[in-house]
Coordinates of N, CA and C in Angstrom, one line a residue:
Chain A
X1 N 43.8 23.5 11.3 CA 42.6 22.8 10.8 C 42.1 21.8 11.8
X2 N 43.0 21.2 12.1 CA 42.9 20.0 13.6 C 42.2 21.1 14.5
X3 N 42.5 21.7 14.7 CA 42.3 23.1 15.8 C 41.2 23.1 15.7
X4 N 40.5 23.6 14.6 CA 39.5 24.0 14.2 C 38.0 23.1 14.2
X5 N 38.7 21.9 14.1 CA 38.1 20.3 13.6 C 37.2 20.1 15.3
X6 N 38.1 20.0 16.3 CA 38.0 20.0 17.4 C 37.4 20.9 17.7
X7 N 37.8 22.3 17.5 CA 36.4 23.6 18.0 C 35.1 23.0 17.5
X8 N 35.2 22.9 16.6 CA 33.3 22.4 15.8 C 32.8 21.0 16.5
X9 N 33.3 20.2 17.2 CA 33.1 19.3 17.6 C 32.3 19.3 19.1
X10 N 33.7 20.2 19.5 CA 33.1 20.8 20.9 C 31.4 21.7 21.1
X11 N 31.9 22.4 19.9 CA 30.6 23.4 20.1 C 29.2 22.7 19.3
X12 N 29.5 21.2 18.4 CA 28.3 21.1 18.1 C 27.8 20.1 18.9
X13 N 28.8 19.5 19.5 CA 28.1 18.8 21.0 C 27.4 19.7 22.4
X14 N 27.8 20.9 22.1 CA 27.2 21.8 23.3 C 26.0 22.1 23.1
X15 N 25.9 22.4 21.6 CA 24.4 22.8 21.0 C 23.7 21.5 20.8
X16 N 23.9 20.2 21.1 CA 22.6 18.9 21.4 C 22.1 18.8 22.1
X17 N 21.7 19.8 22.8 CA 20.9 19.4 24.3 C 19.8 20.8 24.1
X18 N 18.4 20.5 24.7 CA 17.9 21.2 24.6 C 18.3 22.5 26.1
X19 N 18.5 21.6 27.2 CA 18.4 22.8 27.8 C 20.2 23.7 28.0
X20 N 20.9 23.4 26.8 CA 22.2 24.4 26.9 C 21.9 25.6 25.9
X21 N 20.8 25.0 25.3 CA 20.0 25.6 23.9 C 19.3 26.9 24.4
X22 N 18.4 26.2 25.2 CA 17.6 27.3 25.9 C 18.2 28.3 27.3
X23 N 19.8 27.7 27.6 CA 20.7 29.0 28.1 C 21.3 29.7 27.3
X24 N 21.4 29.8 26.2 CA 22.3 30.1 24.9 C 21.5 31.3 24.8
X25 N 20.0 30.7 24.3 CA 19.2 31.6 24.0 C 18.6 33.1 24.9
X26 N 18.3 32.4 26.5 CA 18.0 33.4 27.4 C 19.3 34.6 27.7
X27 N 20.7 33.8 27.6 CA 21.8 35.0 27.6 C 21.9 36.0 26.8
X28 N 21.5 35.8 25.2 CA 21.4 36.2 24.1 C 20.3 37.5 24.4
X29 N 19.8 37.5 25.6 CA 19.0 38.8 26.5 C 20.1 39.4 27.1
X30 N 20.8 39.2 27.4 CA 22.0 39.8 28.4 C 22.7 38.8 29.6
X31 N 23.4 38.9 30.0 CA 24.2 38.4 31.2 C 23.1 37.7 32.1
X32 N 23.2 36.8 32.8 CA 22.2 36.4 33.6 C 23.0 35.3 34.6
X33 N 22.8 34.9 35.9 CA 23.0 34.7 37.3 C 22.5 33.1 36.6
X34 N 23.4 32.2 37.6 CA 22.9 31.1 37.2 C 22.1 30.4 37.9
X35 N 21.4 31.6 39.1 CA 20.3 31.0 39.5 C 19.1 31.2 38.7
X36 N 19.5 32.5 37.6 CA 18.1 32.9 37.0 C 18.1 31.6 36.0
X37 N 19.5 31.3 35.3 CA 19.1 30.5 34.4 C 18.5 29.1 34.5
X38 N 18.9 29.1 35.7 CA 18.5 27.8 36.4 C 16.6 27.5 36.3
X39 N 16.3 28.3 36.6 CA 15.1 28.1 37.3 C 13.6 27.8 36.5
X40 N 14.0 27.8 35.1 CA 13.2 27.3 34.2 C 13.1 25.7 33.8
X41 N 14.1 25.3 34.5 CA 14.7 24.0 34.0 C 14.8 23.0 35.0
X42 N 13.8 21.7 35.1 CA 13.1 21.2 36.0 C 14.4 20.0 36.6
X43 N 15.6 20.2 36.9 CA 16.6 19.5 37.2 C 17.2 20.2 38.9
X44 N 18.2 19.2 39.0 CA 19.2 19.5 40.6 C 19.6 21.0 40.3
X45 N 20.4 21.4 40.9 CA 21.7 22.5 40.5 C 22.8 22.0 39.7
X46 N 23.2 20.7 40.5 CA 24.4 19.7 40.2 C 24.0 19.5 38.8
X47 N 22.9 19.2 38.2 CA 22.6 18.9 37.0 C 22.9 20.0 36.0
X48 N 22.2 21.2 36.4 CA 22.5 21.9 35.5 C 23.8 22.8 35.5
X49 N 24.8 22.6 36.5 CA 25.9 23.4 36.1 C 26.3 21.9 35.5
X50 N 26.8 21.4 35.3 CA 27.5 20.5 34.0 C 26.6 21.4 32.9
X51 N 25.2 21.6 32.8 CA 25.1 22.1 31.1 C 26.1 23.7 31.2
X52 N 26.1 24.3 31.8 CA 27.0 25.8 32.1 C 28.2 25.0 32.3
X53 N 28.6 23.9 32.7 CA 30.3 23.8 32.6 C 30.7 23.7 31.2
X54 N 30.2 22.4 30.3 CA 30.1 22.4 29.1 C 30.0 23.7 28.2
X55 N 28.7 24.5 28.4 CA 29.0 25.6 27.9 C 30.6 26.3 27.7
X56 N 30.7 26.5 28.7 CA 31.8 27.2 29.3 C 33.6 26.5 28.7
X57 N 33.3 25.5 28.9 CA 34.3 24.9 28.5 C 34.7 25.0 26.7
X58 N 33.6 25.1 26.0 CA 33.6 25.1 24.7 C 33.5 26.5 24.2
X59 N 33.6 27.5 25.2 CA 34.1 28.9 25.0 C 33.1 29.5 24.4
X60 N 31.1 28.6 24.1 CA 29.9 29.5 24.3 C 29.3 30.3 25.0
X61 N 30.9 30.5 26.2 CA 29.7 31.4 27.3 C 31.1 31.5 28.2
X62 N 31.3 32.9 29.2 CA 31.8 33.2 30.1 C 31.5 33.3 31.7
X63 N 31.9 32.6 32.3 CA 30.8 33.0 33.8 C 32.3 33.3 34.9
X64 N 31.4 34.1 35.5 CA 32.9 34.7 36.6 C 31.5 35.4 37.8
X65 N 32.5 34.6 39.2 CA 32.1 34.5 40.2 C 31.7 35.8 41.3
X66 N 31.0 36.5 42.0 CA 31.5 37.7 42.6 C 30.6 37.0 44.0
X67 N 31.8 37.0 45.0 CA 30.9 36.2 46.5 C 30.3 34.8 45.9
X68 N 28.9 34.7 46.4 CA 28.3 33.9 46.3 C 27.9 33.5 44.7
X69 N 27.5 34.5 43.8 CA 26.5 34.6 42.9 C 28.2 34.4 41.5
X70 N 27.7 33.4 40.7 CA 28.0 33.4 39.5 C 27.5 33.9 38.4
X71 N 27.9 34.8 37.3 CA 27.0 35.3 36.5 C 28.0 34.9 35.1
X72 N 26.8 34.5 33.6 CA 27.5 33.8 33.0 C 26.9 35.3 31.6
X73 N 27.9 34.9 30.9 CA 27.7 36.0 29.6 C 28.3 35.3 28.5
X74 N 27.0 35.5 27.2 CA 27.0 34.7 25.5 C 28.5 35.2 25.4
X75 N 29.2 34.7 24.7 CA 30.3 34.9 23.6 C 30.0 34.3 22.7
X76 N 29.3 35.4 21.8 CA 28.7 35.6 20.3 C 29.7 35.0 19.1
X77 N 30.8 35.1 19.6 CA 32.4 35.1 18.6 C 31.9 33.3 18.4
X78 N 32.0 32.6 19.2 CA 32.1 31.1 19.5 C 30.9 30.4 18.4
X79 N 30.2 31.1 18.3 CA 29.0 30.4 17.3 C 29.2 30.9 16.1
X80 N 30.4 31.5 15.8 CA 30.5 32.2 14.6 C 31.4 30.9 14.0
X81 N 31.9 29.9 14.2 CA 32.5 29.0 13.5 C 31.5 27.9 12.9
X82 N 30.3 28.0 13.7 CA 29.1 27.2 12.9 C 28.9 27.7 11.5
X83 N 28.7 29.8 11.8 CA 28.3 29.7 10.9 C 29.6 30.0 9.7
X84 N 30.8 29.8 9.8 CA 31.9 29.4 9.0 C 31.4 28.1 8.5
X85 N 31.1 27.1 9.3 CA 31.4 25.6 8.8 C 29.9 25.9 7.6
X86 N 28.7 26.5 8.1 CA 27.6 26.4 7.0 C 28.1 27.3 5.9
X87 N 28.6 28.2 5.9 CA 29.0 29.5 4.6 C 30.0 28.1 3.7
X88 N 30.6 27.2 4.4 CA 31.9 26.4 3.6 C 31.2 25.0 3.0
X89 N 30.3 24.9 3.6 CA 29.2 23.8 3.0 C 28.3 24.4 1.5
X90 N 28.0 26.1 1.9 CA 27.6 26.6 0.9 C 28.0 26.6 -0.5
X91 N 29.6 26.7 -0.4 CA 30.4 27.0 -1.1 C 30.2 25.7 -2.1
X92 N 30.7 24.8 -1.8 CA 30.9 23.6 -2.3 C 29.5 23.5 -2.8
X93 N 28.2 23.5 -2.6 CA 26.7 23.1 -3.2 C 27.0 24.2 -4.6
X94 N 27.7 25.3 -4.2 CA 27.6 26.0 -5.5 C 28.4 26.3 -6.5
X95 N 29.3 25.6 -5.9 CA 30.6 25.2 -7.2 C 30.2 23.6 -7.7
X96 N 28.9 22.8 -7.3 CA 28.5 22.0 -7.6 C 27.6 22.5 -8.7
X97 N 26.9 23.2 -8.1 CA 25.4 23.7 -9.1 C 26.3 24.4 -10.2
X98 N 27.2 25.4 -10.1 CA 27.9 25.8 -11.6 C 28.4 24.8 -12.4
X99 N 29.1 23.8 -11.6 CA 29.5 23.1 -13.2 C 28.9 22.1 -13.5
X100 N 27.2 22.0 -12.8 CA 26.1 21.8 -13.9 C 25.7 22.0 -14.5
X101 N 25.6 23.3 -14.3 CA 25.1 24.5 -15.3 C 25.9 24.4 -16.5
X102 N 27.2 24.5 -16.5 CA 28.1 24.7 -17.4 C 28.0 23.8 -18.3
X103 N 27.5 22.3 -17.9 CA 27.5 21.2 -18.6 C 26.3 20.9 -19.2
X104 N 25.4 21.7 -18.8 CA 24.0 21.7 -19.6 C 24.2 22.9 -20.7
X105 N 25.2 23.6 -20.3 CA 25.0 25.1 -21.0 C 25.7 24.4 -22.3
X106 N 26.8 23.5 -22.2 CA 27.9 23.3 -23.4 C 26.9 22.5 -24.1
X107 N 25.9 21.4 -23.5 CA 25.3 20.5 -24.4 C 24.4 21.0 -25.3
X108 N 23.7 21.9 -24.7 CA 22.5 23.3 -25.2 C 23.4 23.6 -26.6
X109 N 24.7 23.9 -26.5 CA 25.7 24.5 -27.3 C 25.8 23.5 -28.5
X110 N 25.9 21.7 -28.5 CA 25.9 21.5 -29.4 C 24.9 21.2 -30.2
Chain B
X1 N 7.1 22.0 18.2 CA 8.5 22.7 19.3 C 9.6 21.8 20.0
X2 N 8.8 20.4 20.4 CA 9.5 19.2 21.4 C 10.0 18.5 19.9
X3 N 9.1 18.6 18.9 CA 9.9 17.7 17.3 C 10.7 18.3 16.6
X4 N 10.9 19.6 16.8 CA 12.3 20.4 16.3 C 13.1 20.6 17.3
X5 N 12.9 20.7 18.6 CA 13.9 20.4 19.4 C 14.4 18.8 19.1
X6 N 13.7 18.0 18.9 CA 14.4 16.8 19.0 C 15.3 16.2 17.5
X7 N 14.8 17.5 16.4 CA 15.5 17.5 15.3 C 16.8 18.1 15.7
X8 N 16.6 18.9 15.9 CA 17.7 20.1 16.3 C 18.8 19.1 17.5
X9 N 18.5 18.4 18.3 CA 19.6 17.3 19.1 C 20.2 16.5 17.9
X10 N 19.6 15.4 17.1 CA 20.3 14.7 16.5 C 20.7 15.2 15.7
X11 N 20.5 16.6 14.8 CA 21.4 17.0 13.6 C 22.6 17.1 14.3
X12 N 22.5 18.2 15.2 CA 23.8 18.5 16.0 C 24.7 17.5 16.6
X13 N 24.1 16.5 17.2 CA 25.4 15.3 17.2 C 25.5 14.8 16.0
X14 N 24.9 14.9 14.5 CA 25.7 14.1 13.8 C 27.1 15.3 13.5
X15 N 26.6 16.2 13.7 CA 27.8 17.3 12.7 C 29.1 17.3 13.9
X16 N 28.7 16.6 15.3 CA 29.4 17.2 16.1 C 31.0 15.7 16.0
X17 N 31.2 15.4 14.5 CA 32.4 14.4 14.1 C 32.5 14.7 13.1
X18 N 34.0 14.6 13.1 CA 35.1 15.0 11.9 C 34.6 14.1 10.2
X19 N 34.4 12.8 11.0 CA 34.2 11.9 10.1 C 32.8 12.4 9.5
X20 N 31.9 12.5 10.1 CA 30.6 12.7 9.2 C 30.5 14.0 8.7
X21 N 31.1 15.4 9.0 CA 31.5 16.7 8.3 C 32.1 16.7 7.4
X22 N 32.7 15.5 7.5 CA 33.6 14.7 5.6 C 32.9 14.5 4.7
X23 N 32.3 13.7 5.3 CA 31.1 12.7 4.6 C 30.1 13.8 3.6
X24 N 29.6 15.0 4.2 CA 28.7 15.5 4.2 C 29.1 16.8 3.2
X25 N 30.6 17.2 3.7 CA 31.1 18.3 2.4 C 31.6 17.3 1.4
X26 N 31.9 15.8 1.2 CA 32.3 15.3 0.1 C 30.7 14.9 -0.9
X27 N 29.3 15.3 0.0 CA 28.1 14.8 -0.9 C 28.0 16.3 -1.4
X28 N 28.1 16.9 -0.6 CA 28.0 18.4 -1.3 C 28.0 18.6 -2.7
X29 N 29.2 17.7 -2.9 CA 30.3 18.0 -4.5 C 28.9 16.6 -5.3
X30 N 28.2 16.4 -4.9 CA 27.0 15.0 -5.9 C 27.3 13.9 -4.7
X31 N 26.1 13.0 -5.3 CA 26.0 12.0 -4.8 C 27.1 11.2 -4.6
X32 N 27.2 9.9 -3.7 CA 28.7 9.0 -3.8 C 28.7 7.4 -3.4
X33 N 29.1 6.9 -3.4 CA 28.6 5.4 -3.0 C 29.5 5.6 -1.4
X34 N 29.0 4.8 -1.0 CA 29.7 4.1 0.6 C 31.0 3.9 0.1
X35 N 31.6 3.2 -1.0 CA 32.8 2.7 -0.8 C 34.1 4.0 -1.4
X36 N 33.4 4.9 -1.8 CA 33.9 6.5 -2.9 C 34.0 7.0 -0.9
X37 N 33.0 7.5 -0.5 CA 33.1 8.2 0.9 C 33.7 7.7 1.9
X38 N 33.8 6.1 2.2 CA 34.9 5.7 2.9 C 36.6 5.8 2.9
X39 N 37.0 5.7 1.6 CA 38.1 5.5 1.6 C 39.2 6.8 2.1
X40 N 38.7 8.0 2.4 CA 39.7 9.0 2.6 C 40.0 8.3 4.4
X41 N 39.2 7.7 4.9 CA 38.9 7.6 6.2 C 39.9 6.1 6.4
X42 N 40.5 6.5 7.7 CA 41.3 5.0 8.2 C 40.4 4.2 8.9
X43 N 39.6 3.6 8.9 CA 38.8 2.7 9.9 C 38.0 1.5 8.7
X44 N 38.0 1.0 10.0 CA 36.8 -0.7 8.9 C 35.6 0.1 8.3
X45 N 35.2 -1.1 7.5 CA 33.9 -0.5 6.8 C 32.5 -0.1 8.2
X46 N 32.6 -1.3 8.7 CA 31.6 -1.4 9.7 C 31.4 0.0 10.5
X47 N 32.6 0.3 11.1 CA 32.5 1.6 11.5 C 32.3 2.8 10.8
X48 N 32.5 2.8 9.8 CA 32.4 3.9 8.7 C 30.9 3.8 8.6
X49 N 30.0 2.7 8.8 CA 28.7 2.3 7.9 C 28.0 3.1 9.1
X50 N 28.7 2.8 10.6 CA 27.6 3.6 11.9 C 27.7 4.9 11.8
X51 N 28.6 5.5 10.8 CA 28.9 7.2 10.5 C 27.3 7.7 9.5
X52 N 27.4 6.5 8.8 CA 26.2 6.8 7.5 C 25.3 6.5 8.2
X53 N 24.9 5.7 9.1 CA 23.6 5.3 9.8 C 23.1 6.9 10.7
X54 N 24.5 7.4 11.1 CA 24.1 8.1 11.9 C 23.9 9.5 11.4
X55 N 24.1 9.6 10.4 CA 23.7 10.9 9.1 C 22.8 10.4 8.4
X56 N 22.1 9.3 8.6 CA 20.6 8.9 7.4 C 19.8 9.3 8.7
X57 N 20.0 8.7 10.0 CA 18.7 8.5 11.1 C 18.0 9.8 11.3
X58 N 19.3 11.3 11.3 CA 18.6 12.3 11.1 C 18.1 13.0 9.9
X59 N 18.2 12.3 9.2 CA 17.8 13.1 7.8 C 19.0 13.7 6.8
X60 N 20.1 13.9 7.5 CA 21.0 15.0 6.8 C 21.2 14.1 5.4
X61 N 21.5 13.0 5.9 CA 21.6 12.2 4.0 C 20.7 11.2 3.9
X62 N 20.4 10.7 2.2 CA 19.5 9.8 2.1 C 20.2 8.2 1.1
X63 N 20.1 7.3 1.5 CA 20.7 6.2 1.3 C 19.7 5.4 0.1
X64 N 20.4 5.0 -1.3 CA 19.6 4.0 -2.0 C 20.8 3.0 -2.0
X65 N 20.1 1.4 -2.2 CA 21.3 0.2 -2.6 C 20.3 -0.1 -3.9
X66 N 21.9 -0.1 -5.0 CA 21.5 -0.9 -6.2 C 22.2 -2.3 -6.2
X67 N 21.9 -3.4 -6.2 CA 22.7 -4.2 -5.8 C 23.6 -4.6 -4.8
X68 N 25.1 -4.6 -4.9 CA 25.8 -4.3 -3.6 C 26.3 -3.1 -3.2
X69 N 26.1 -2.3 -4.2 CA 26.2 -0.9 -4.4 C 25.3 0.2 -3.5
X70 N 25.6 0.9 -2.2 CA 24.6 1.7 -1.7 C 25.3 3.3 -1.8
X71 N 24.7 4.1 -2.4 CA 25.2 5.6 -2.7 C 24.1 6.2 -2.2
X72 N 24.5 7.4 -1.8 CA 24.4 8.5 -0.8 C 24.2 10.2 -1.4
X73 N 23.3 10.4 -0.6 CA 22.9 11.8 -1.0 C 22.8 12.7 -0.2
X74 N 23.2 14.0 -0.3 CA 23.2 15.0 0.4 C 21.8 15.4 0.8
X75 N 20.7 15.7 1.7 CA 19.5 16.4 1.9 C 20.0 17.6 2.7
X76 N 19.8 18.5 2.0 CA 20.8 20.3 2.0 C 19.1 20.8 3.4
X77 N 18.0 20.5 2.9 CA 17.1 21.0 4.1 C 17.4 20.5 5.3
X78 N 17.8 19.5 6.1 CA 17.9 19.2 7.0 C 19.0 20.1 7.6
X79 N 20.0 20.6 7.0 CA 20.8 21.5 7.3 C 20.1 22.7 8.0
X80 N 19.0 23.0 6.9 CA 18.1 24.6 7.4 C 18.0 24.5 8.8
X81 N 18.1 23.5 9.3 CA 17.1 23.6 10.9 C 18.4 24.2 11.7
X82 N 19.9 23.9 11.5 CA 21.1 24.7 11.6 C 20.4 25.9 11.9
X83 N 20.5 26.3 10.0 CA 20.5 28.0 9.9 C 19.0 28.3 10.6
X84 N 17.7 28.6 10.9 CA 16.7 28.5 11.4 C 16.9 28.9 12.8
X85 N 18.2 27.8 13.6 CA 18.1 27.9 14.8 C 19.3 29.1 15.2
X86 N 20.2 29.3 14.3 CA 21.3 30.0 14.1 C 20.6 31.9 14.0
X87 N 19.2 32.0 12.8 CA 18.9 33.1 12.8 C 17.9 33.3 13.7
X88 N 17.0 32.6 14.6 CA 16.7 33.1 16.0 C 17.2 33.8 17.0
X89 N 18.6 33.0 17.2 CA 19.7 33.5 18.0 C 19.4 34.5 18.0
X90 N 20.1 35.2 16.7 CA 20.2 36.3 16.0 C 19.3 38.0 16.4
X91 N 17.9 37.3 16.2 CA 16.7 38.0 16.2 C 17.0 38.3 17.6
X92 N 17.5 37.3 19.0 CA 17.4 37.6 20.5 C 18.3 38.7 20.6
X93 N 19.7 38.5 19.9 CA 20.9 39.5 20.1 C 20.3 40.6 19.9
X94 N 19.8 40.8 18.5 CA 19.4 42.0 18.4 C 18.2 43.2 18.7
X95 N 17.7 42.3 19.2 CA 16.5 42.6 19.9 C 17.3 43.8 21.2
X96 N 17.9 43.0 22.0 CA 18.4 43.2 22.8 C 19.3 44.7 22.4
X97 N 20.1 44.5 21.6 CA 21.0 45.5 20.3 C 19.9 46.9 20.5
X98 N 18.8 46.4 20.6 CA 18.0 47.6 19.8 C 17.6 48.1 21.6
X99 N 17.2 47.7 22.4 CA 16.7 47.8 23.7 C 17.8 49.0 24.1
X100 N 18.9 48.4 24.1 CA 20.3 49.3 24.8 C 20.4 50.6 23.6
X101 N 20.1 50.2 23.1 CA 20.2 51.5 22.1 C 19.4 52.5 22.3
X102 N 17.9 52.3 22.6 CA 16.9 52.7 23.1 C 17.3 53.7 24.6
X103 N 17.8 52.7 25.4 CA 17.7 53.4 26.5 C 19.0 54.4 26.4
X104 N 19.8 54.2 25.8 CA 21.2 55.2 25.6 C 20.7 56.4 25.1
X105 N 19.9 56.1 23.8 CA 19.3 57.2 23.3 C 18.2 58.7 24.5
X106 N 17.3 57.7 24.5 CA 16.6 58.0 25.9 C 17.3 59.2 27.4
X107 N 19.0 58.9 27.3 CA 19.3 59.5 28.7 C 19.8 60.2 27.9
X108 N 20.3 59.9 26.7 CA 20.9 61.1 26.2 C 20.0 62.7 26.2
X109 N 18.7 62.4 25.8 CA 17.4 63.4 25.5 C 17.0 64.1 26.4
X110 N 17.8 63.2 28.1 CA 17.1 63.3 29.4 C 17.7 65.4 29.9

């Protein structure tokens, strides 16, 4: 649960930034060089690999080196605990709304 | 676009602590006062109160004081911009999903 607590922490600090947002999204096309990703994004180099370190570190994204050229790839798996933590928020609003219901249904009753 | 991006930053740092994902599945279950949502948590009030500040500023909860009494509400929309930004993603993967399928199909025909 600790485990887990920490994974959501990590990855919902990776997703506050717009431009780790907008590499998330362009990978979500396929694999891409971190010069391609770079080049929309009006910063240093040095700037933007901290947002690909971050990524990377929070296990949203894989990048592996060949020579010169690093190429980075989505791991889809990683965003899937977001949508765990929203399905488990779900849950609770609707074991709230039933034993509203239940309690309007008993009153109805008397 | 720049005011949902700038939604989409602060939601995500509030969710990105243990302490305000508490906060947030214990309003799930109904409304609650500050002093009901504090107590599971070890820390001063003070610090607890910059957890609520920092889940009102984005919207995720909404704050009334009756008296000395200030209770807390879940606002379940502010969560959508989550899901919203979560099924974009989505639409990119599969987009993509459908392209590779395309051209597999295609060489297969060849």
């Amino acid at each position: 649960m600790a485990k887990r607590s920490d994974e959501l922490d990590s990855v919902f600090v990776a997703l506050a930034d717009p431009t780790r947002r907008a590499v998330l999204r362009h990978l979500g096309g396929g694999p891409a060089t971190v010069g391609e990703l770079a080049r929309p994004h009006p910063m240093t180099l040095p700037s933007f690999m901290k947002h690909v370190r971050t990524l990377e570190a929070c296990g949203l994204i894989r990048t592996a080196k060949a020579g010169r050229v690093r190429t980075c790839t989505l791991d889809r798996r990683r965003l899937a605990v977001v949508d765990d933590w929203l399905a488990e928020q779900r849950r609770v609003w609707e074991a709230r709304t039933d034993r509203l219901e239940r309690l309007v249904t008993n009153q109805e009753d008397q």
